[in-house]
Backbone as CSV, one residue per row, in Angstrom:
resi,resn,N_x,N_y,N_z,CA_x,CA_y,CA_z,C_x,C_y,C_z
1,MET,128.430,97.500,174.144,127.473,97.643,173.053,126.117,98.040,173.640
2,ILE,125.590,99.175,173.194,124.291,99.663,173.667,123.315,99.661,172.494
3,THR,122.118,99.112,172.740,121.067,99.074,171.732,119.912,99.959,172.175
4,ALA,119.450,100.815,171.283,118.245,101.614,171.508,117.086,100.898,170.837
5,LEU,116.008,100.689,171.575,114.801,100.051,171.056,113.755,101.134,170.807
6,TYR,113.286,101.232,169.574,112.269,102.224,169.242,111.047,101.496,168.710
7,LEU,110.044,101.366,169.565,108.783,100.724,169.223,107.790,101.828,168.888
8,ALA,107.264,101.847,167.681,106.391,102.948,167.280,105.453,102.517,166.156
9,HIS,104.408,103.316,165.956,103.477,103.041,164.866,104.130,103.319,163.521
10,LEU,104.784,104.477,163.400,105.476,104.851,162.160,104.552,104.739,160.951
11,ASN,103.334,105.220,161.110,102.321,105.012,160.090,101.650,106.321,159.707
12,PRO,102.309,107.163,158.893,103.571,106.966,158.191,104.769,107.469,159.006
13,VAL,105.956,107.242,158.465,107.178,107.780,159.054,107.184,109.288,158.781
14,THR,107.414,110.079,159.834,107.359,111.539,159.726,108.722,112.163,160.016
15,ASN,108.809,113.473,159.823,110.032,114.188,160.186,110.361,114.008,161.664
16,ALA,109.346,113.924,162.514,109.575,113.730,163.949,110.233,112.374,164.211
17,HIS,109.763,111.326,163.540,110.375,110.005,163.703,111.843,110.033,163.279
18,ILE,112.113,110.709,162.177,113.482,110.807,161.654,114.374,111.499,162.686
19,GLU,113.873,112.576,163.259,114.617,113.319,164.277,114.920,112.422,165.488
20,ILE,113.935,111.676,165.940,114.109,110.773,167.092,115.170,109.724,166.789
21,ILE,115.079,109.091,165.630,116.036,108.032,165.278,117.449,108.603,165.170
22,LYS,117.586,109.785,164.605,118.913,110.416,164.532,119.469,110.663,165.926
23,GLU,118.625,111.098,166.864,119.055,111.297,168.253,119.480,109.965,168.883
24,LEU,118.706,108.913,168.622,119.022,107.595,169.182,120.347,107.069,168.636
25,LYS,120.626,107.351,167.375,121.891,106.902,166.774,123.098,107.528,167.471
26,LYS,122.918,108.705,168.047,124.001,109.365,168.781,124.215,108.739,170.157
27,GLU,123.151,108.130,170.702,123.196,107.587,172.062,123.510,106.093,172.123
28,ALA,123.371,105.395,171.009,123.500,103.938,171.025,124.355,103.454,169.860
29,ASP,124.921,102.263,170.045,125.705,101.641,168.971,124.794,101.053,167.903
30,ILE,123.646,100.532,168.350,122.669,99.915,167.448,121.309,100.536,167.745
31,VAL,120.563,100.880,166.702,119.190,101.349,166.865,118.293,100.313,166.196
32,LYS,117.473,99.674,167.021,116.527,98.668,166.535,115.139,99.316,166.488
33,VAL,114.649,99.530,165.268,113.364,100.182,165.061,112.330,99.105,164.746
34,MET,111.224,99.148,165.506,110.191,98.125,165.356,108.827,98.763,165.117
35,PRO,108.427,98.906,163.843,107.064,99.367,163.572,106.064,98.329,164.078
36,VAL,105.037,98.772,164.798,104.048,97.840,165.332,103.305,97.159,164.176
37,VAL,103.043,95.860,164.355,102.343,95.073,163.342,101.257,94.265,164.039
38,PHE,100.084,94.214,163.418,98.987,93.383,163.908,98.728,92.317,162.861
39,LYS,98.721,91.047,163.305,98.576,89.940,162.356,97.466,88.992,162.776
40,ASP,96.808,88.447,161.777,95.858,87.351,161.958,96.398,86.215,161.104
41,GLU,96.981,85.230,161.784,97.738,84.164,161.129,98.910,84.822,160.404
42,ASN,99.046,84.633,159.087,100.170,85.235,158.363,99.792,86.530,157.652
43,ARG,98.573,87.011,157.882,98.063,88.193,157.185,98.136,89.415,158.099
44,GLU,98.765,90.478,157.602,98.812,91.720,158.368,97.462,92.411,158.301
45,ILE,97.049,92.961,159.430,95.778,93.680,159.513,96.080,95.173,159.459
46,ASN,95.481,95.839,158.487,95.639,97.284,158.363,94.274,97.940,158.513
47,SER,94.285,99.207,158.892,93.045,99.936,159.136,93.288,101.409,158.865
48,LYS,92.271,102.216,159.078,92.431,103.660,158.891,93.513,104.202,159.812
49,SER,93.645,103.640,161.019,94.698,104.069,161.947,96.068,103.536,161.553
50,PHE,96.094,102.397,160.882,97.349,101.732,160.488,97.301,101.365,159.007
51,PRO,97.264,102.376,158.119,97.066,102.080,156.699,98.246,101.411,155.994
52,PHE,99.463,101.812,156.335,100.618,101.305,155.599,101.133,100.023,156.235
53,ASN,101.365,99.018,155.401,101.841,97.743,155.930,103.302,97.841,156.372
54,TYR,103.739,96.797,157.034,105.108,96.770,157.571,106.145,96.994,156.478
55,GLU,106.015,96.305,155.354,107.015,96.408,154.279,107.114,97.841,153.751
56,THR,106.002,98.537,153.651,106.026,99.931,153.195,106.721,100.815,154.222
57,ARG,106.427,100.604,155.502,107.065,101.415,156.541,108.555,101.105,156.627
58,LYS,108.926,99.858,156.418,110.343,99.483,156.382,111.031,100.198,155.211
59,LYS,110.370,100.219,154.068,110.904,100.915,152.884,111.081,102.408,153.177
60,MET,110.132,103.004,153.899,110.239,104.419,154.273,111.496,104.647,155.111
61,LEU,111.696,103.795,156.124,112.862,103.932,156.998,114.160,103.716,156.228
62,GLU,114.190,102.697,155.366,115.396,102.410,154.587,115.717,103.538,153.615
63,SER,114.687,104.240,153.135,114.933,105.341,152.198,115.715,106.469,152.866
64,ILE,115.647,106.571,154.168,116.360,107.607,154.913,117.651,107.067,155.522
65,PHE,117.572,105.895,156.132,118.701,105.392,156.928,119.485,104.247,156.294
66,GLY,119.012,103.714,155.169,119.706,102.576,154.564,119.802,101.445,155.569
67,ASP,120.989,100.862,155.697,121.165,99.761,156.652,121.870,100.228,157.938
68,SER,121.828,101.543,158.216,122.480,102.056,159.421,121.647,101.836,160.685
69,ILE,120.400,101.366,160.507,119.556,100.981,161.640,119.041,99.571,161.371
70,LYS,118.638,98.894,162.432,118.070,97.557,162.306,116.549,97.696,162.357
71,ILE,115.859,97.219,161.333,114.405,97.321,161.251,113.836,95.909,161.309
72,THR,112.968,95.655,162.302,112.383,94.317,162.435,110.883,94.408,162.704
73,ASP,110.212,93.292,162.518,108.793,93.211,162.871,108.614,92.467,164.205
74,ASP,109.591,92.624,165.097,109.535,91.956,166.396,108.463,92.529,167.323
75,TYR,107.882,93.661,166.954,106.810,94.274,167.747,105.482,93.930,167.069
76,SER,105.208,92.612,166.985,104.017,92.114,166.308,103.059,91.477,167.294
77,PHE,101.802,91.885,167.192,100.727,91.306,167.991,99.981,90.311,167.114
78,LEU,99.738,89.121,167.646,99.055,88.072,166.891,97.635,87.880,167.417
79,ALA,96.671,87.815,166.498,95.269,87.613,166.888,95.106,86.241,167.548
80,PRO,94.192,86.107,168.479,93.297,87.131,169.022,94.034,88.042,169.999
81,PHE,93.840,89.344,169.828,94.600,90.345,170.571,94.239,90.403,172.049
82,LYS,93.047,89.895,172.395,92.645,89.917,173.805,93.546,89.037,174.666
83,LYS,94.320,88.164,174.029,95.246,87.312,174.791,96.398,88.111,175.411
84,TYR,96.551,89.371,175.016,97.600,90.225,175.578,97.092,91.018,176.796
85,LEU,95.796,90.873,177.074,95.175,91.664,178.136,94.679,90.776,179.272
86,PRO,94.722,91.259,180.494,95.389,92.492,180.877,96.909,92.331,180.786
87,PRO,97.591,93.431,180.469,99.048,93.349,180.359,99.677,92.926,181.679
88,LEU,100.881,92.507,181.628,101.698,92.079,182.772,101.290,90.734,183.342
89,VAL,100.014,90.394,183.333,99.606,89.102,183.892,99.397,88.042,182.813
90,ARG,99.405,88.455,181.569,99.194,87.501,180.479,100.526,87.058,179.884
91,ARG,100.663,85.749,179.702,101.903,85.202,179.123,102.210,85.783,177.754
92,LYS,101.160,86.031,176.953,101.368,86.576,175.599,102.115,87.904,175.656
93,SER,101.804,88.731,176.652,102.469,90.034,176.729,103.951,89.863,177.084
94,TRP,104.272,88.858,177.885,105.678,88.607,178.222,106.412,87.959,177.048
95,LYS,105.695,87.176,176.236,106.303,86.627,175.013,106.636,87.757,174.042
96,LEU,105.772,88.769,174.022,106.024,89.929,173.175,107.298,90.639,173.630
97,ARG,107.486,90.773,174.941,108.703,91.398,175.467,109.927,90.621,174.995
98,LYS,109.860,89.294,175.094,110.983,88.451,174.656,111.248,88.647,173.161
99,GLN,110.187,88.745,172.396,110.290,88.961,170.947,110.953,90.309,170.657
100,ILE,110.576,91.349,171.407,111.152,92.689,171.235,112.657,92.659,171.482
101,LEU,113.082,91.856,172.445,114.507,91.778,172.804,115.286,90.766,171.957
102,GLU,114.629,90.164,170.990,115.277,89.201,170.091,116.510,89.826,169.441
103,GLY,117.644,89.170,169.578,118.884,89.625,168.949,119.597,90.752,169.676
104,VAL,119.049,91.221,170.785,119.680,92.306,171.538,120.715,91.715,172.486
105,GLU,121.948,92.175,172.344,123.031,91.715,173.215,123.601,92.913,173.951
106,GLY,123.967,92.709,175.196,124.548,93.797,175.977,123.479,94.710,176.542
107,ASP,123.869,95.933,176.822,122.971,96.901,177.436,121.978,97.433,176.408
108,TYR,120.816,97.868,176.872,119.799,98.415,175.983,118.911,99.384,176.747
109,PHE,118.186,100.182,175.998,117.132,101.018,176.547,116.069,101.180,175.469
110,SER,114.858,101.490,175.891,113.790,101.778,174.943,113.514,103.279,174.975
111,TYR,112.899,103.778,173.927,112.595,105.198,173.831,111.102,105.397,173.641
112,THR,110.560,106.402,174.305,109.198,106.849,174.057,109.102,108.338,174.341
113,GLY,108.169,108.986,173.709,107.890,110.388,173.989,106.638,110.536,174.834
114,ASP,106.110,109.406,175.317,104.856,109.400,176.061,105.088,108.876,177.478
115,LYS,104.699,109.648,178.481,104.939,109.254,179.870,104.189,107.988,180.267
116,ALA,102.931,107.854,179.839,102.149,106.654,180.180,102.779,105.417,179.543
117,GLU,103.196,105.547,178.287,103.868,104.440,177.606,105.190,104.119,178.299
118,GLY,105.882,105.154,178.764,107.132,104.961,179.500,106.912,104.133,180.755
119,TYR,105.800,104.362,181.419,105.456,103.593,182.614,105.292,102.105,182.274
120,MET,104.583,101.831,181.162,104.396,100.427,180.736,105.734,99.797,180.353
121,LEU,106.560,100.534,179.632,107.874,100.006,179.249,108.713,99.696,180.486
122,LYS,108.566,100.525,181.502,109.295,100.303,182.754,108.788,99.034,183.441
123,MET,107.477,98.836,183.440,106.904,97.639,184.067,107.375,96.364,183.360
124,TYR,107.608,96.462,182.061,108.114,95.316,181.298,109.639,95.247,181.296
125,ARG,110.262,96.064,182.123,111.717,96.079,182.277,112.431,96.318,180.932
126,LEU,111.913,97.268,180.171,112.538,97.623,178.892,113.339,98.915,178.999
127,ARG,113.591,99.353,180.229,114.502,100.470,180.534,114.218,101.715,179.689
128,PRO,113.038,102.292,179.841,112.678,103.430,178.978,113.421,104.717,179.286
129,LYS,113.722,105.435,178.213,114.152,106.830,178.288,112.979,107.607,177.709
130,ILE,112.478,108.546,178.475,111.320,109.307,178.020,111.787,110.641,177.458
131,GLY,111.549,110.809,176.170,111.935,112.035,175.495,110.779,113.015,175.453
132,GLU,111.012,114.129,174.802,109.954,115.128,174.655,109.082,114.787,173.466
133,ARG,107.784,114.973,173.659,106.825,114.752,172.586,107.132,115.725,171.454
134,LYS,107.162,115.235,170.234,107.450,116.081,169.066,106.163,116.743,168.568
135,ALA,106.325,117.853,167.890,105.167,118.614,167.415,104.383,117.856,166.334
136,ILE,105.089,117.134,165.479,104.438,116.398,164.389,104.126,114.985,164.868
137,SER,102.889,114.552,164.648,102.525,113.174,164.978,102.095,112.461,163.703
138,ALA,102.267,111.153,163.706,101.826,110.365,162.551,100.309,110.494,162.378
139,THR,99.579,110.619,163.482,98.123,110.760,163.405,97.745,112.036,162.654
140,SER,98.429,113.143,162.965,98.098,114.399,162.275,98.472,114.318,160.795
141,VAL,99.568,113.654,160.484,99.972,113.499,159.080,98.962,112.625,158.340
142,LYS,98.523,111.550,158.987,97.511,110.672,158.380,96.235,111.449,158.066
143,GLU,95.797,112.276,159.020,94.585,113.073,158.798,94.779,114.023,157.612
144,LYS,95.973,114.594,157.482,96.270,115.472,156.344,96.259,114.683,155.030
145,LEU,96.752,113.443,155.064,96.708,112.587,153.873,95.258,112.344,153.458
146,TYR,94.428,112.000,154.437,93.017,111.731,154.146,92.316,112.999,153.654
147,ASP,92.683,114.165,154.200,92.127,115.431,153.709,92.473,115.632,152.238
148,ALA,93.719,115.300,151.862,94.145,115.452,150.460,93.294,114.583,149.538
149,VAL,93.013,113.357,149.966,92.178,112.461,149.161,90.783,113.062,148.980
150,LEU,90.282,113.691,150.029,88.933,114.256,149.995,88.879,115.629,149.324
151,GLY,90.022,116.062,148.750,90.057,117.321,148.010,90.228,118.553,148.872
152,LYS,90.529,118.366,150.143,90.746,119.515,151.032,92.196,119.967,150.937
153,LYS,92.445,121.210,151.329,93.808,121.728,151.348,94.607,120.926,152.373
154,SER,95.807,120.512,151.985,96.609,119.656,152.868,98.086,119.999,152.746
155,THR,98.760,119.973,153.889,100.194,120.289,153.928,101.023,119.076,154.358
156,TRP,100.529,117.866,154.100,101.201,116.669,154.596,102.628,116.543,154.091
157,LYS,102.909,117.027,152.907,104.248,116.890,152.332,105.304,117.665,153.112
158,GLU,104.881,118.643,153.910,105.813,119.396,154.754,106.259,118.588,155.977
159,ASP,105.504,117.545,156.319,105.729,116.790,157.556,106.511,115.495,157.379
160,VAL,106.862,115.182,156.125,107.630,113.964,155.859,108.775,114.291,154.896
161,PRO,109.898,113.553,155.002,111.007,113.796,154.066,110.600,113.494,152.618
162,GLU,111.282,114.132,151.686,110.989,113.981,150.258,110.992,112.509,149.810
163,GLU,111.945,111.732,150.336,112.015,110.308,149.962,110.730,109.571,150.358
164,ILE,110.171,109.958,151.476,108.948,109.300,151.956,107.723,109.824,151.214
165,VAL,107.750,111.084,150.800,106.673,111.616,149.955,106.541,110.727,148.714
166,LYS,107.674,110.372,148.115,107.657,109.527,146.909,107.034,108.166,147.198
167,ILE,107.372,107.579,148.339,106.828,106.258,148.694,105.323,106.360,148.946
168,ILE,104.892,107.404,149.643,103.456,107.586,149.882,102.730,107.793,148.556
169,ASP,103.314,108.570,147.651,102.709,108.750,146.328,102.556,107.408,145.618
170,GLU,103.570,106.535,145.730,103.504,105.196,145.127,102.395,104.351,145.769
171,GLU,102.118,104.620,147.040,101.119,103.863,147.804,99.800,104.627,147.946
172,TRP,99.563,105.585,147.046,98.410,106.464,147.195,97.086,105.699,147.231
173,LYS,97.004,104.578,146.533,95.775,103.770,146.553,95.441,103.307,147.971
174,THR,96.476,103.051,148.786,96.261,102.674,150.185,95.619,103.830,150.940
175,VAL,96.116,105.041,150.718,95.555,106.226,151.378,94.102,106.401,150.937
176,GLU,93.850,106.276,149.636,92.483,106.409,149.124,91.557,105.359,149.724
177,LYS,92.059,104.148,149.868,91.245,103.044,150.401,90.701,103.362,151.795
178,PHE,91.543,103.952,152.646,91.135,104.180,154.027,90.543,105.570,154.285
179,ALA,90.692,106.506,153.343,90.251,107.890,153.576,88.763,107.994,153.906
180,ASN,87.930,107.226,153.223,86.482,107.327,153.418,85.924,106.295,154.387
181,GLN,86.793,105.440,154.903,86.310,104.406,155.820,86.219,104.924,157.238
182,GLU,85.318,104.325,157.983,85.265,104.600,159.410,86.382,103.786,160.061
183,ASP,87.011,104.349,161.070,88.102,103.630,161.738,87.519,102.550,162.639
184,GLN,87.889,101.310,162.376,87.399,100.162,163.155,88.363,99.755,164.247
185,THR,89.427,100.543,164.452,90.435,100.202,165.446,89.870,100.425,166.849
186,THR,90.012,99.407,167.687,89.606,99.524,169.094,90.837,99.892,169.884
187,ARG,90.753,101.014,170.602,91.891,101.475,171.393,91.708,101.078,172.849
188,ILE,92.782,100.602,173.430,92.760,100.195,174.827,93.903,100.914,175.528
189,VAL,93.605,101.559,176.618,94.641,102.299,177.357,95.381,101.364,178.269
């Protein structure tokens, strides 16, 4: 039994994500997809960089794959986030690794399209397979969504499957909420 671990933002789920998951399904018996989640106590933290909550992203994935993949929130960071830094030497980061491997039996590998991320996955012994970076990124789709809110020409619907277009339309208030905000997300390499 081989499990593929796919840790990703998936905010929103794009055609590129769908392509990756379909490839992983060919290589593994089980595909465990883990959209990243940031929590403060029991409350999920969302921002301009991470507008859609876990349940919405899970719904996006289920609209395409049904129950043919395993979707979990095992890739969750709990506030205060500085407890995960520096990586590798902090117990919290190793607890996260254990959480990611929750329910995984037998052989496994993780997937990334980013070489630097692949290096970190290797250091955490998550056996990364590094794929090719896809042309469509969730960041570019998000920017197109925000452009649409601001009345600019936008082609975001070309970058996501029709089922996900419907879910984003249902969640349009979320897109509107973050379109005019400054991004408060602190990025750490």
